[in-house]
Short mmCIF file of C-alpha atoms and ligand atoms in Angstrom, two decimals:
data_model
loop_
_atom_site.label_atom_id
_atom_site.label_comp_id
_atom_site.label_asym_id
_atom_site.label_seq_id
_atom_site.Cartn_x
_atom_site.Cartn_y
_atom_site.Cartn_z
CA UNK Z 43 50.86 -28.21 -1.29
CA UNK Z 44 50.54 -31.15 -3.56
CA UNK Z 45 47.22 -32.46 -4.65
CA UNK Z 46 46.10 -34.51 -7.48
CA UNK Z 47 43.39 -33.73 -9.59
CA UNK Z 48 42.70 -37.99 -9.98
CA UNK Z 49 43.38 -38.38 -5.75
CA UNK Z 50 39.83 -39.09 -4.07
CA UNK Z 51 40.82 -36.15 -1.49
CA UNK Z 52 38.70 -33.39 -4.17
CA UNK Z 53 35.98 -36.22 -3.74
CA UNK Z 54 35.68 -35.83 -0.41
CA UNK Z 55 35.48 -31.84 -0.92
CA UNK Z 56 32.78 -32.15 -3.11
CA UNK Z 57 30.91 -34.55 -0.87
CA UNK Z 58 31.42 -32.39 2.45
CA UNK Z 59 29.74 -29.79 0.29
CA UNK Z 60 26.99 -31.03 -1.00
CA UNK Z 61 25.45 -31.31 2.57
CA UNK Z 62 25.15 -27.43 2.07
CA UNK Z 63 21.84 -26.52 1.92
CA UNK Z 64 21.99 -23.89 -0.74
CA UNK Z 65 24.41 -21.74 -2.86
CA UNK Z 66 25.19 -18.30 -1.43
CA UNK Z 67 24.78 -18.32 2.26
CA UNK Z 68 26.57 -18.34 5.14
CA UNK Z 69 24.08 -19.85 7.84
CA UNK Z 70 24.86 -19.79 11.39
CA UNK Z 71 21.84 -20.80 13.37
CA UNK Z 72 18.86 -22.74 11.80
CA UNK Z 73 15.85 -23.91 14.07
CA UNK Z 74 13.13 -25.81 12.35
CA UNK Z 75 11.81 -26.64 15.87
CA UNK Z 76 10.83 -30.69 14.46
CA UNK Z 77 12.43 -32.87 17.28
CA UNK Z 78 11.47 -32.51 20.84
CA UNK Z 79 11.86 -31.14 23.77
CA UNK Z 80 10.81 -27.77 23.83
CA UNK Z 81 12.45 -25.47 23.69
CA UNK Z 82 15.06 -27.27 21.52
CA UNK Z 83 18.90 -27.74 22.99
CA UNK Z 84 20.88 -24.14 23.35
CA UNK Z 85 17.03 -22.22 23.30
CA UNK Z 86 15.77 -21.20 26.80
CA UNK Z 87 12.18 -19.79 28.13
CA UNK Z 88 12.43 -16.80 30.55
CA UNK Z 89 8.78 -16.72 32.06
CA UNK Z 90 7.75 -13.75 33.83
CA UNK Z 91 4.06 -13.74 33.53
CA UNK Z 92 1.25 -15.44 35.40
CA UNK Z 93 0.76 -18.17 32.81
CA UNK Z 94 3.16 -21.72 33.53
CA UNK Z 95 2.43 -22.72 29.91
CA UNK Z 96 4.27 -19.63 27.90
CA UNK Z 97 6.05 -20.81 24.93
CA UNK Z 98 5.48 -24.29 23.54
CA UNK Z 99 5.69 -27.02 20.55
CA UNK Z 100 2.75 -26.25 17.94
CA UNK Z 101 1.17 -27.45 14.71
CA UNK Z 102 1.63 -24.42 12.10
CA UNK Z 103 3.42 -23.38 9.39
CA UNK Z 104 6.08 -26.04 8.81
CA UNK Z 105 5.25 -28.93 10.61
CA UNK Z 106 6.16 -27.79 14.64
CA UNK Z 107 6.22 -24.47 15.25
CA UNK Z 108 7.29 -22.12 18.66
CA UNK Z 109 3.98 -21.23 19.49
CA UNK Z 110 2.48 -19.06 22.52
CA UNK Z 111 -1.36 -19.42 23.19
CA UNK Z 112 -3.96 -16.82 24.25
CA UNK Z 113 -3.57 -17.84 27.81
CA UNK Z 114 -5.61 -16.53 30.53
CA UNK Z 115 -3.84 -13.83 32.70
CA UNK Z 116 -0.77 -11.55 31.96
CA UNK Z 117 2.15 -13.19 29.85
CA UNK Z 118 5.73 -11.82 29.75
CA UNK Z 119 7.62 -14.94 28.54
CA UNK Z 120 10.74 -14.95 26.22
CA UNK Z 121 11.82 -17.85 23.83
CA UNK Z 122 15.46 -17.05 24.14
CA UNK Z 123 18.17 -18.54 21.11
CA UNK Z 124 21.30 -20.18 22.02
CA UNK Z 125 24.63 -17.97 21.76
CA UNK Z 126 25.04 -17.08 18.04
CA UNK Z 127 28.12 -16.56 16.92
CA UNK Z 128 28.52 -14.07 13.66
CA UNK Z 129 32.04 -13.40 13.20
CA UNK Z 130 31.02 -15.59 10.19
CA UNK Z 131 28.98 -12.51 8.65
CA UNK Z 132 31.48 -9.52 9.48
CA UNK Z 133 29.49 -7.63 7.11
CA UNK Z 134 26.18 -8.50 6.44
CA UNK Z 135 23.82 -10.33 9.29
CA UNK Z 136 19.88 -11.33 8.76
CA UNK Z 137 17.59 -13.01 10.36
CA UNK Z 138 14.67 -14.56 8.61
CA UNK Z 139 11.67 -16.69 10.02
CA UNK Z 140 7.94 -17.26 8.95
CA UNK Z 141 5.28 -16.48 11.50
CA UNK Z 142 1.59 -16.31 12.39
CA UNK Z 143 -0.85 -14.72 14.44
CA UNK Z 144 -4.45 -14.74 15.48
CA UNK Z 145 -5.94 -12.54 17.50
CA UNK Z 146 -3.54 -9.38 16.69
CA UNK Z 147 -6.11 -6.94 18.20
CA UNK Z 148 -5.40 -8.53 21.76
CA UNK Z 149 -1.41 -8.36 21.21
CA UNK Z 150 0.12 -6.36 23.10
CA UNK Z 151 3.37 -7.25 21.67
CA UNK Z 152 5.39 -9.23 19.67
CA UNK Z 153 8.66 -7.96 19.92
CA UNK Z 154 12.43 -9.43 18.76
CA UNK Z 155 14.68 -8.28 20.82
CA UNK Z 156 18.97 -8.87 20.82
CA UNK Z 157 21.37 -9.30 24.21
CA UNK Z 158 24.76 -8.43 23.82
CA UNK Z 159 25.66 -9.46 27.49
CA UNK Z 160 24.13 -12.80 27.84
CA UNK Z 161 20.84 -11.94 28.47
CA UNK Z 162 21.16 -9.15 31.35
CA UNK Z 163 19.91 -7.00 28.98
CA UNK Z 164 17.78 -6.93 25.33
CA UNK Z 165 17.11 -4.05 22.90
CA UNK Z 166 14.36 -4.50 20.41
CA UNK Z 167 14.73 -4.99 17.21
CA UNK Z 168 11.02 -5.34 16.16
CA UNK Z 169 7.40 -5.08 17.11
CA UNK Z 170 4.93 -6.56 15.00
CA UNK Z 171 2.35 -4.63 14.24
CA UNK Z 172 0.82 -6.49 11.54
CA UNK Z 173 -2.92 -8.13 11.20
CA UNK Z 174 -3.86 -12.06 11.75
CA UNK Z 175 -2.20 -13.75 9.42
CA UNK Z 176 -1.53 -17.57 8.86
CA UNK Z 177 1.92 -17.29 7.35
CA UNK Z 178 4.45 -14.56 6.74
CA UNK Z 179 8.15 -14.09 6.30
CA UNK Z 180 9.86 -12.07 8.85
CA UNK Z 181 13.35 -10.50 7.87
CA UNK Z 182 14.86 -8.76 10.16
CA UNK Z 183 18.54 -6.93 8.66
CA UNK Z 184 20.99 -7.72 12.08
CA UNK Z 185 23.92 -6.39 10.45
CA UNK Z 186 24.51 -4.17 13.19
CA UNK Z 187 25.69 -7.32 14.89
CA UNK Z 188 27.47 -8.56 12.18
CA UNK Z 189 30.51 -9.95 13.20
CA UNK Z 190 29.97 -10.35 17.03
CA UNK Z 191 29.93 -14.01 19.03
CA UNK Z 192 27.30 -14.88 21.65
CA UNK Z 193 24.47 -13.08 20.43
CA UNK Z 194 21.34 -14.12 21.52
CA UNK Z 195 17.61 -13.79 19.65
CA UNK Z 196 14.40 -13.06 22.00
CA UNK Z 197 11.11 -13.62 20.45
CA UNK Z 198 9.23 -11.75 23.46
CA UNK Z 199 5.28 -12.38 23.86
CA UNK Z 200 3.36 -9.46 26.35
CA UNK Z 201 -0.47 -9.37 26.50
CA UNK Z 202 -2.81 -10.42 28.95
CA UNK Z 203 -5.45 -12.75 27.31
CA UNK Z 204 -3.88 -12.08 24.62
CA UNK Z 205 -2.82 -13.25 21.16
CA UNK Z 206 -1.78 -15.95 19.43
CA UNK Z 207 2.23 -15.88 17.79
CA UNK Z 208 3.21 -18.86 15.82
CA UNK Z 209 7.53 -18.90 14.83
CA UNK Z 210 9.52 -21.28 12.81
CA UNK Z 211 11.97 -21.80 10.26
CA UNK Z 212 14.98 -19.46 12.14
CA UNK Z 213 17.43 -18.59 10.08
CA UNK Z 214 20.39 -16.30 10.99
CA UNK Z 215 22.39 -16.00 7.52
CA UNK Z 216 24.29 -13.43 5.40
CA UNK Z 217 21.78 -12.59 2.71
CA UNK Z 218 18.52 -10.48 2.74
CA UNK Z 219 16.59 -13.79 1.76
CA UNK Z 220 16.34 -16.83 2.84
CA UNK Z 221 17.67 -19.84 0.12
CA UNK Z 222 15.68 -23.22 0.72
CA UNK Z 223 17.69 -24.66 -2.19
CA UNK Z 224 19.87 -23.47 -5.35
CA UNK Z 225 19.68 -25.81 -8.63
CA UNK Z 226 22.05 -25.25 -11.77
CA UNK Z 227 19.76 -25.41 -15.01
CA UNK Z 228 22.72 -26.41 -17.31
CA UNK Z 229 20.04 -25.68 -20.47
CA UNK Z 230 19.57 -22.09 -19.32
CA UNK Z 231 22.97 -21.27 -17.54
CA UNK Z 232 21.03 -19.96 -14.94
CA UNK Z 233 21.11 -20.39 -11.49
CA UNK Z 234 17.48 -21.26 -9.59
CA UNK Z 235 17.00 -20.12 -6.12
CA UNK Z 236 13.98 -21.44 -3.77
CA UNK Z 237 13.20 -19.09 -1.68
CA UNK Z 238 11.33 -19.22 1.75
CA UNK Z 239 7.28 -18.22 1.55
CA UNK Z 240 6.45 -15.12 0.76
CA UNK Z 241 4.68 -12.78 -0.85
CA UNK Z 242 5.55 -11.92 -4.72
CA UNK Z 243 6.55 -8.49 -4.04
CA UNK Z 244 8.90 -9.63 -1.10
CA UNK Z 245 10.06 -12.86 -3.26
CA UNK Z 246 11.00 -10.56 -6.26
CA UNK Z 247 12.76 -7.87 -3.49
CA UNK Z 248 15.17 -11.08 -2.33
CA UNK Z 249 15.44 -12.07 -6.20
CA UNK Z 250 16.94 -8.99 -7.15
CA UNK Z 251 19.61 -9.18 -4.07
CA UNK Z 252 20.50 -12.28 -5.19
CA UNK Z 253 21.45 -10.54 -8.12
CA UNK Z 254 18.74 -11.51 -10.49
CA UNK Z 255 14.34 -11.64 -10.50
CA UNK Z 256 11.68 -14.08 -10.26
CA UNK Z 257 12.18 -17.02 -12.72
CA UNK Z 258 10.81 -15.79 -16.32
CA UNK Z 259 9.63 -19.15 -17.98
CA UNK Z 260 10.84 -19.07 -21.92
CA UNK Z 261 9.61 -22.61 -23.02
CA UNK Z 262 7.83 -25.63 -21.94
CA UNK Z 263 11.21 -27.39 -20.78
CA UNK Z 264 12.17 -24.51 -18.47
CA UNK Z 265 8.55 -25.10 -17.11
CA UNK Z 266 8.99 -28.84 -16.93
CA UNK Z 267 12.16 -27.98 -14.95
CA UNK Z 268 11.69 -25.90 -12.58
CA UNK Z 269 8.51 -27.99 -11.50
CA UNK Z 270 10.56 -30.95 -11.47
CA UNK Z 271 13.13 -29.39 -9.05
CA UNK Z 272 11.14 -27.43 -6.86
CA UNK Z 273 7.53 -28.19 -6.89
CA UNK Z 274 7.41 -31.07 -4.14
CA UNK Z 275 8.99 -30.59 -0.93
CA UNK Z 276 10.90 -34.14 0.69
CA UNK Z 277 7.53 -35.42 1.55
CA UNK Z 278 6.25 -35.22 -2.00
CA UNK Z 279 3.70 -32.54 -1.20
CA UNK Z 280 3.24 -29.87 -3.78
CA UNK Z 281 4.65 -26.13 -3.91
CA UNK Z 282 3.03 -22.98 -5.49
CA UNK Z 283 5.43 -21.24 -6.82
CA UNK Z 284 5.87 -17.57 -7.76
CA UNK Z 285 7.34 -16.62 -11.09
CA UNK Z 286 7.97 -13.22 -12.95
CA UNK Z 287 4.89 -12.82 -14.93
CA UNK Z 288 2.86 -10.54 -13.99
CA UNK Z 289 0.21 -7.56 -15.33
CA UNK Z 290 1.32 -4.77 -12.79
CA UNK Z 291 1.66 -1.98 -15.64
CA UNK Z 292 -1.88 -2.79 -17.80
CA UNK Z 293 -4.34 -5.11 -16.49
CA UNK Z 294 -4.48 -7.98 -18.52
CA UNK Z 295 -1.39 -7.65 -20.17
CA UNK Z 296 1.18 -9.93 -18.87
CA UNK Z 297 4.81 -9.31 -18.56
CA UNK Z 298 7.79 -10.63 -17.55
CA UNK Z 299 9.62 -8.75 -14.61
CA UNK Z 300 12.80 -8.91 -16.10
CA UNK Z 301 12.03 -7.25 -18.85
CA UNK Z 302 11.71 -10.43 -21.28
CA UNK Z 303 9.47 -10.51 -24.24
CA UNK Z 304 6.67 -13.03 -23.52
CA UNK Z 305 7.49 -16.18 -25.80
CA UNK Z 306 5.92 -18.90 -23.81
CA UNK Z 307 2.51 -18.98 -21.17
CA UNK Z 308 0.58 -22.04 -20.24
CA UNK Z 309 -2.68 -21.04 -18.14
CA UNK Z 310 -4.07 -23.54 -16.25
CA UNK Z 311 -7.93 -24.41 -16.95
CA UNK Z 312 -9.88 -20.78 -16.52
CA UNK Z 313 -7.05 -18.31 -15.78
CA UNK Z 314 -6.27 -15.73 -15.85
CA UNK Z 315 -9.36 -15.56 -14.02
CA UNK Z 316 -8.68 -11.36 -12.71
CA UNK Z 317 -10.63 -12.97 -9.74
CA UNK Z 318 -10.27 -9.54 -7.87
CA UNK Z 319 -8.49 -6.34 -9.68
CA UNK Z 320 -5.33 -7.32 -7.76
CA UNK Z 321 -4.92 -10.79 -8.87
CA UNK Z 322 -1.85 -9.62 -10.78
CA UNK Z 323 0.98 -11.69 -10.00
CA UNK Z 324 1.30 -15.71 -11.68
CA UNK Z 325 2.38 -18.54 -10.11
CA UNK Z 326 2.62 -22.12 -11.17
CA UNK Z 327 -0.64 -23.56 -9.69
CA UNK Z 328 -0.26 -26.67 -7.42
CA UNK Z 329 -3.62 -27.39 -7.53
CA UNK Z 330 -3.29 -27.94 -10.98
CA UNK Z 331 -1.88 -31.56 -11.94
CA UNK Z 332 0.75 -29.49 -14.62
CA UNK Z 333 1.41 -26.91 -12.48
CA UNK Z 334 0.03 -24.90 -14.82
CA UNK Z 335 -0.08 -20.57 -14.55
CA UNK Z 336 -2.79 -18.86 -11.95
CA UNK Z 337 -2.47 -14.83 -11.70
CA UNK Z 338 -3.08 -14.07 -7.88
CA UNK Z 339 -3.07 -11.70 -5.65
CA UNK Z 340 0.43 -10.63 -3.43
CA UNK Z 341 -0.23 -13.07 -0.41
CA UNK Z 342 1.71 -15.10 1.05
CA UNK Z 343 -0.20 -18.25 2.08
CA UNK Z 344 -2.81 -18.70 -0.73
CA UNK Z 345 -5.87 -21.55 0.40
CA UNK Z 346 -7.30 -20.70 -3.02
CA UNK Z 347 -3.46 -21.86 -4.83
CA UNK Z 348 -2.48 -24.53 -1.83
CA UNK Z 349 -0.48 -23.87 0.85
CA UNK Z 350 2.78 -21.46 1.27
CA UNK Z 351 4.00 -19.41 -2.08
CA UNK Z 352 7.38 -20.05 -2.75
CA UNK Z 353 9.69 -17.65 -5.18
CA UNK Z 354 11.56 -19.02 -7.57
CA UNK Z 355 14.74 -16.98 -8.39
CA UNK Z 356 16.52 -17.02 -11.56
CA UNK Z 357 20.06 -15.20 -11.48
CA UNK Z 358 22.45 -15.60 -14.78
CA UNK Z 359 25.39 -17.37 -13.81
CA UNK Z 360 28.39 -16.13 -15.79
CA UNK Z 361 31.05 -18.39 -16.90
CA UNK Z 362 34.09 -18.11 -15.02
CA UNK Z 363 36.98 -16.63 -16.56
CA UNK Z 364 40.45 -17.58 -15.63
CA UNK Z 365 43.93 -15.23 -15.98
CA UNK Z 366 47.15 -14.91 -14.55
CA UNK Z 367 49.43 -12.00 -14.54
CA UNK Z 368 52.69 -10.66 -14.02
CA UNK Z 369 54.50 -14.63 -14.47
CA UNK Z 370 57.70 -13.36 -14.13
CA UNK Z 371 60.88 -14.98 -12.69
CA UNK Z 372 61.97 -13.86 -9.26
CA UNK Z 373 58.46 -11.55 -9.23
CA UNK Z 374 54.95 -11.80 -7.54
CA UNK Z 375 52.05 -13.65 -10.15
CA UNK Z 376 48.55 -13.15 -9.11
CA UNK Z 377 46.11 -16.06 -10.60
CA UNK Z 378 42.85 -14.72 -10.66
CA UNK Z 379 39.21 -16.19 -11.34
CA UNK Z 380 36.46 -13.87 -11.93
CA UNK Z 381 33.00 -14.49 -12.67
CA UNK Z 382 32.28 -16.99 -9.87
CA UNK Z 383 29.47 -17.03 -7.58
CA UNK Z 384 30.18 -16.25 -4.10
CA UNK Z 385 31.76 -18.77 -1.83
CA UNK Z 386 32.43 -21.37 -4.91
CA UNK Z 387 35.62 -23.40 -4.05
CA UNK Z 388 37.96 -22.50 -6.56
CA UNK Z 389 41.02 -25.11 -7.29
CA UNK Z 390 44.10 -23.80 -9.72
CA UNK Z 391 45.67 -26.80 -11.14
CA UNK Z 392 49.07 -26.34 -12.79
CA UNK Z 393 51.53 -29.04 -14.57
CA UNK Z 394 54.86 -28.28 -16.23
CA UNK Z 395 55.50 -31.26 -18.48
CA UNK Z 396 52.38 -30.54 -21.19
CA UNK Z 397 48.69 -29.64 -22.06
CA UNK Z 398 46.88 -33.15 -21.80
CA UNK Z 399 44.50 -33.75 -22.25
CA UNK Z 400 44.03 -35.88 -19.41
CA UNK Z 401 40.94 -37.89 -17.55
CA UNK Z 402 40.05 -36.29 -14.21
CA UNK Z 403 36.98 -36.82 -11.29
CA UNK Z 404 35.60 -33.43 -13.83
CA UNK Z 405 36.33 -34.26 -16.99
CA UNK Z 406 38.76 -33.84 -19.76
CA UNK Z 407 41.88 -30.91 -18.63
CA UNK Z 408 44.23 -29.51 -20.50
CA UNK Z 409 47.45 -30.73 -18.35
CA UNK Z 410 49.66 -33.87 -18.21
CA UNK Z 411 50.00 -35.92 -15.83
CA UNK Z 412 51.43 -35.22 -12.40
CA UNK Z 413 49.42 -32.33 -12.00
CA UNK Z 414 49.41 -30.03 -8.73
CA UNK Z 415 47.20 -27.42 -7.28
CA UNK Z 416 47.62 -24.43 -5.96
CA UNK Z 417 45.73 -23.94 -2.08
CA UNK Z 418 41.77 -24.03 -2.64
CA UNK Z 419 40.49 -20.56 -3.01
CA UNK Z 420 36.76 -19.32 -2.08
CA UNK Z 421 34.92 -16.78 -4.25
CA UNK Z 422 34.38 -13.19 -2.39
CA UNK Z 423 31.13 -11.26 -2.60
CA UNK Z 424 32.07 -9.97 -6.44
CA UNK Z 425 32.78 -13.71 -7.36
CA UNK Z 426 36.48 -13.22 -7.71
CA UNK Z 427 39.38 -15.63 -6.07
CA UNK Z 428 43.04 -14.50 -6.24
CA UNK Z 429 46.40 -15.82 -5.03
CA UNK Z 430 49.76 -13.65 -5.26
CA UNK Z 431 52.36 -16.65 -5.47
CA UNK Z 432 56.08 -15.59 -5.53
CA UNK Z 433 57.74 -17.17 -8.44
CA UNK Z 434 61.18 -18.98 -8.38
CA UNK Z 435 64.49 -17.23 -10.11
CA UNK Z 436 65.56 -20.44 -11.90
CA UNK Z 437 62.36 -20.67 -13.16
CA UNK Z 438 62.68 -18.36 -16.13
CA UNK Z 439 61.62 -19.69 -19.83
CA UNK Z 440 59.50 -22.75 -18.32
CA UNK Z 441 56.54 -23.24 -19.73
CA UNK Z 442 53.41 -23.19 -17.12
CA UNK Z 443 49.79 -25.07 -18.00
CA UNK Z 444 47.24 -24.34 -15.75
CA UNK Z 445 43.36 -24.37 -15.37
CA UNK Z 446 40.79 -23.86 -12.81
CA UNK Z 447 38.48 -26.14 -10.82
CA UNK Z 448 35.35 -24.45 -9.46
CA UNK Z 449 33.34 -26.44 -6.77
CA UNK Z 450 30.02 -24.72 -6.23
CA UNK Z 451 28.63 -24.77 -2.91
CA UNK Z 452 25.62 -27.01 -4.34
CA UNK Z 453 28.49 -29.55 -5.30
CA UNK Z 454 28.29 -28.72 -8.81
CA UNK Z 455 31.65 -28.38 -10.52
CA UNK Z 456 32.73 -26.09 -13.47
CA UNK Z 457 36.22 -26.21 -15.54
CA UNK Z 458 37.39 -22.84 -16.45
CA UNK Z 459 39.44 -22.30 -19.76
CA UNK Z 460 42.95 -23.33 -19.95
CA UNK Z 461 46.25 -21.41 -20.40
CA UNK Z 462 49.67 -21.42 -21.57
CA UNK Z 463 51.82 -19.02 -19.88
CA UNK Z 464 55.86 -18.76 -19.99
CA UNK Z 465 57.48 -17.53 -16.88
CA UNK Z 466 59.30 -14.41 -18.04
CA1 LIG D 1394 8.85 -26.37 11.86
CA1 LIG D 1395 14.42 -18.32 -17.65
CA1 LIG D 1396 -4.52 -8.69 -13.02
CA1 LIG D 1397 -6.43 -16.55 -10.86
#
């Protein structure tokens, strides 16, 4: 395989992946349930109550929602997923979507329930059991399931004049949380998550899967920053955001989650007001023209704050180190790059006749000119990427240069250090 580093054909990689929607995740089904008809294509409606209306297109949460009302008489009716296919995730399967209710004490239930055989049969999975509530996260761990094709997702509604059951935002992916959208803070080295509403303590529980905690604000300019990249949705309407600050341990005195001494806090006008005793959790205020810090209590849709609470994740993000061993002449090499994130592209790029530097799509690298790559790698759960490559007998006493291209998912690209290896 021949490739270029100055050929458009990387281009085009990075191009096909910024259309990802976030670093991380491996997403096989995603309903936001915007566009007409209901149910959307590939979703069905099994009705088996007395009601005709059952399941239909409502105004909550995000925009449209699946929604089932209170109807008169006795409701049995299933919103039913297309076939989902997760021999994608052949280890880890979730499935994440926000909900609301109203009128919980006249549920009967609202149950998710999974069909292995094409919908002759469902087990549950879940029965809600919790209050009204006008927006909540639902994460439901399918990793029993992981790897299987043509499963299919019931969200089952029983009662007779019964509740209310809002659903949206379906998301069948490989993590515990569910990413909205993953910016690089090249002034930090950290890696920002947006993660779906919730409530602090669940937004810190998907932080630290992600392998890190709710954002801890050092300065002004990380402030500034994370504002600027997630505090207004596409429309332009604000987000509250969750940070790590927080005065869990001594009331009043607020701390960072991750441990971090306290070098920077900007209260907006009053706060921290300690409202209630349990206002002990801070998030940047979109009520407030700045943004500015509010301590509140762990909810998840905050009228006081504006609208759905959104975590912001901050997970270090390692530099990626690039090695090769074992170079030898009529032997097996392994090139290896550790220290990625998961699912980064990784490109080793090797030339024989000199170290560069030379002008490439990604900067300045360390080869001459014609440079070649080895097959495009992906990063594994630990971040690491590794190719055995047998290496040719005549070979021996030839001089190698090589360096590594990392694409992340986000489109973002990172050049690893360079090396200078002899074939032994
Ligand atoms: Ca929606
Ligand atoms: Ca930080
Ligand atoms: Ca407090
Ligand atoms: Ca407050």
């Amino acid at each position: 395989m021949l490739k270029s580093w100055t050929s458009p054909s990387l281009a085009l990689l990075v191009g096909a992946l910024l259309s990802s929607p976030a670093w991380g995740q491996v997403i096989v089904l995603a309903e936001d349930f915007e566009t007409l008809p209901f149910p959307p294509p590939g979703w069905t409606e099994v009705q088996s109550g007395a009601s005709t209306n059952g399941w239909t297109a409502g105004y909550k949460l995000f925009g449209t929602a699946a929604w089932h009302d209170d109807l008169l008489g006795s409701n049995d009716n299933s919103l039913i997923s297309p076939p989902i296919n997760l021999l994608p995730l052949p280890n880890q399967a979730w499935m994440h979507c926000l909900q609301a209710v109203r009128f919980a004490s006249y549920r009967d239930n609202h149950s998710v329930e999974v069909s292995l055989d094409g919908g002759i049969t469902f087990q549950i999975i879940h029965d809600d059991v919790e209050g009204d509530t006008n927006m909540a996260s639902l994460d439901l761990d399918l990793s029993s399931y992981a790897g299987l094709n043509g499963v299919l997702l019931s969200f089952r509604y029983t009662g007779d004049n019964a509740s209310e059951w809002w659903v949206d935002e379906v998301v069948v992916n490989d993590i515990p949380g569910n990413i909205l959208q993953t910016e690089n803070n090249p002034a930090t080295d950290h890696s920002y998550h947006l993660l779906a509403p919730s409530t602090w303590v669940q937004a810190q529980a998907t932080a630290e899967a992600l392998g890190g905690n709710l954002i801890t604000i050092d300065d002004g300019a990380e402030h500034l920053w994370a504002v600027q990249n997630f505090g207004f949705d596409a429309t332009g309407a604000r987000r509250a955001l969750w940070t790590g600050l927080n005065d869990l341990n001594t009331e009043g005195i607020f701390e960072w989650v991750d441990g971090s001494s306290v070098s920077y806090v900007n209260w907006a006008p009053g706060e921290p007001s300690a409202a209630s005793a349990d206002e002990d959790y801070v998030l940047l205020d979109a009520t407030d023209a700045q943004f500015r810090f509010n301590d509140a209590k762990n909810i998840n849709y905050g009228t006081l704050v504006g609208g759905a609470l959104f975590g912001i994740a901050e997970v270090y993000m390692p530099t990626p180190v690039y090695s090769i061993s074992n170079l030898v002449a009529g032997s097996t090499a392994t090139f290896l790059i550790e220290h990625c994130q998961r699912l980064d592209e990784c490109v080793i790029a090797y030339s024989i006749s000199g170290s560069g530097p030379t002008t490439t799509w990604y900067g300045l690298v360390d080869l001459s000119m014609p440079i070649r790559a080895l097959p495009t790698l992906t990063a594994d759960a630990t971040g690491t990427a590794s190719i055995d490559i047998q290496v040719p007998l005549a070979l021996t006493g030839v001089p190698v240069y090589s360096q590594a291209l990392i694409v992340r998912v986000n489109g973002d690209t990172v050049l690893t250090n360079s090396l200078v290896t002899i074939i032994q």
